[in-house]
mmCIF file of C-alpha atoms and ligand atoms in Angstrom:
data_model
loop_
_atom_site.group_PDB
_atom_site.id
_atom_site.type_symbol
_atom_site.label_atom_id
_atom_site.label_comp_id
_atom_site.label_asym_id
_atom_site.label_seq_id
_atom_site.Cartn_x
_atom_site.Cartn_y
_atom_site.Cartn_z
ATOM 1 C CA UNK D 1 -92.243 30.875 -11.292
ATOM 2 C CA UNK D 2 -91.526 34.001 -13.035
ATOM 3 C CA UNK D 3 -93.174 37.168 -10.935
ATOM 4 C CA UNK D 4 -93.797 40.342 -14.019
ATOM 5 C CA UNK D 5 -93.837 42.091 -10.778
ATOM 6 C CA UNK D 6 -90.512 42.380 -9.644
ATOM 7 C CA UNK D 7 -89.086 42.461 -13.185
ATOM 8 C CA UNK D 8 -85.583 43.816 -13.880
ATOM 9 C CA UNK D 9 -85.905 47.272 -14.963
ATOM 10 C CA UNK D 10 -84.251 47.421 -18.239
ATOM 11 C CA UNK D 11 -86.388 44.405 -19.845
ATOM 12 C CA UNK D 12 -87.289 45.056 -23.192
ATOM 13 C CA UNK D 13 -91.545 45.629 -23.213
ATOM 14 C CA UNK D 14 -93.174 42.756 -24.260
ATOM 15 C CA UNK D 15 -94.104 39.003 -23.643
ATOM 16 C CA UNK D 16 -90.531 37.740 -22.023
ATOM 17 C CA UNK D 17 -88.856 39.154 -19.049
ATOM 18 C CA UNK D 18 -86.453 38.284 -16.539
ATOM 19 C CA UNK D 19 -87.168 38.899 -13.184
ATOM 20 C CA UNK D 20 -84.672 38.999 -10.046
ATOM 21 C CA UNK D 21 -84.210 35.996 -8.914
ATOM 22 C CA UNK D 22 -81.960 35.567 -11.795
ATOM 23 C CA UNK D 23 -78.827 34.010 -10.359
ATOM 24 C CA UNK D 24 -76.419 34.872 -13.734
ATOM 25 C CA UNK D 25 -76.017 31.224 -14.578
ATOM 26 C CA UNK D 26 -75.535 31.959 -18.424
ATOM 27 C CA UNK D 27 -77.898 29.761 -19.899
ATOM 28 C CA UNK D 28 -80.346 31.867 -20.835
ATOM 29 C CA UNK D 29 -77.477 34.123 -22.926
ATOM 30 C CA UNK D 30 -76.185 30.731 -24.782
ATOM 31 C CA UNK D 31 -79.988 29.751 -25.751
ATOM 32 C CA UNK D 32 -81.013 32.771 -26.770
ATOM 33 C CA UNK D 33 -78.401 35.017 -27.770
ATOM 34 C CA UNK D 34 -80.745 37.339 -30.087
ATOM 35 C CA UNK D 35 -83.121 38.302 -27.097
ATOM 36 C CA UNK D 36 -81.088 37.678 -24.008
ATOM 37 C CA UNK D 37 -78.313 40.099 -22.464
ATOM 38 C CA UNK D 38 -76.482 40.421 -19.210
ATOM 39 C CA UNK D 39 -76.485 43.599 -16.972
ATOM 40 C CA UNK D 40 -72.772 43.751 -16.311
ATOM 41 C CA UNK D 41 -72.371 45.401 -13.858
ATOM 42 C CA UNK D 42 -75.564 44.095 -11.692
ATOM 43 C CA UNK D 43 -74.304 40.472 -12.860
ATOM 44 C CA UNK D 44 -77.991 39.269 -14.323
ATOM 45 C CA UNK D 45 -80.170 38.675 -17.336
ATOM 46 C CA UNK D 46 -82.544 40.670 -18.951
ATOM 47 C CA UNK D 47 -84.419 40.942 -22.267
ATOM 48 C CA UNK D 48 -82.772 43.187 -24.439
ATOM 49 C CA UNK D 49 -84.976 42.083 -27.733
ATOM 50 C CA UNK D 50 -87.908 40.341 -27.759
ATOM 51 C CA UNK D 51 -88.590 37.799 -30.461
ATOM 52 C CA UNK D 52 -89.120 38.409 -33.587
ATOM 53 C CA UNK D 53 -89.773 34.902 -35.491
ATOM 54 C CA UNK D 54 -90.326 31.545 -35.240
ATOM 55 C CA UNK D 55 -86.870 30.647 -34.344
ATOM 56 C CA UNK D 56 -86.476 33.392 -31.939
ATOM 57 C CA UNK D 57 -89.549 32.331 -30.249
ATOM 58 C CA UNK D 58 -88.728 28.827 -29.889
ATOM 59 C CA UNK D 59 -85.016 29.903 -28.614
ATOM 60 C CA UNK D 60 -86.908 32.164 -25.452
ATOM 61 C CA UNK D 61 -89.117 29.151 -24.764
ATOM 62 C CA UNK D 62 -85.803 26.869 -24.453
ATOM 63 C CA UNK D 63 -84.505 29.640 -22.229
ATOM 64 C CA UNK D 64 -87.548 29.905 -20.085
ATOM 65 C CA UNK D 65 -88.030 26.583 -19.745
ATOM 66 C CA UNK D 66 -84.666 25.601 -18.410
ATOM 67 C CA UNK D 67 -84.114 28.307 -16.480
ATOM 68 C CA UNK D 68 -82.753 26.730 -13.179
ATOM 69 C CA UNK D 69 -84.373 28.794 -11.179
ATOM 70 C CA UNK D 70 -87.667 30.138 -13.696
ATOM 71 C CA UNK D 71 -86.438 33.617 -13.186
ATOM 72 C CA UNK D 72 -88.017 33.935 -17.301
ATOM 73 C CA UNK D 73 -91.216 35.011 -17.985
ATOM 74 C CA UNK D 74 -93.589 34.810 -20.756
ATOM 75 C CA UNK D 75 -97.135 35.704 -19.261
ATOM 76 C CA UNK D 76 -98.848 38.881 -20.384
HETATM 77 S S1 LIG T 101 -81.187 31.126 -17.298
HETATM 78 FE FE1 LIG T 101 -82.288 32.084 -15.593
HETATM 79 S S2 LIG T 101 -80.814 32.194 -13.911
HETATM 80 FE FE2 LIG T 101 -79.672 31.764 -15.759
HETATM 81 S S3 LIG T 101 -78.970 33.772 -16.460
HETATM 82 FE FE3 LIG T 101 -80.925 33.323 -17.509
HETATM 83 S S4 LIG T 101 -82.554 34.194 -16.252
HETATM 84 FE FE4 LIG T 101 -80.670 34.102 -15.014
#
């Protein structure tokens, strides 16, 4: 489970965040391309937009929930 406490630092304020035990598997970046970047030179996720709408929404849940290793968060 997601900890808000050791979130990576340049997460996007707001509902969804990535935190570090983010293992830079990708999926996260192909579900939710909008909201979802990588830190290249770190080599891990992070929100770079939070969602917007409906479908933006729905694509950070898909992200979040198959997360293999729930490195997403959504709790506020
Ligand atoms: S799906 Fe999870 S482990 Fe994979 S890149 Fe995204 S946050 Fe990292």
């Amino acid at each position: 489970m997601a900890d808000r406490a050791d979130i990576q630092p340049e997460n996007k304020e707001g509902k969804y965040y990535v935190d570090e035990q983010c293992i830079d598997c990708d999926l996260c970046r192909e579900e939710a391309p909008n909201n979802f970047t990588r830190q290249e030179e770190e080599g891990y996720s992070y929100v770079y937009k939070q969602p917007e709408n409906d479908e933006e929404e729905v694509d950070c849940q898909n992200a979040l929930d198959n997360c293999p290793v729930e490195a997403i968060g959504n709790d506020v």
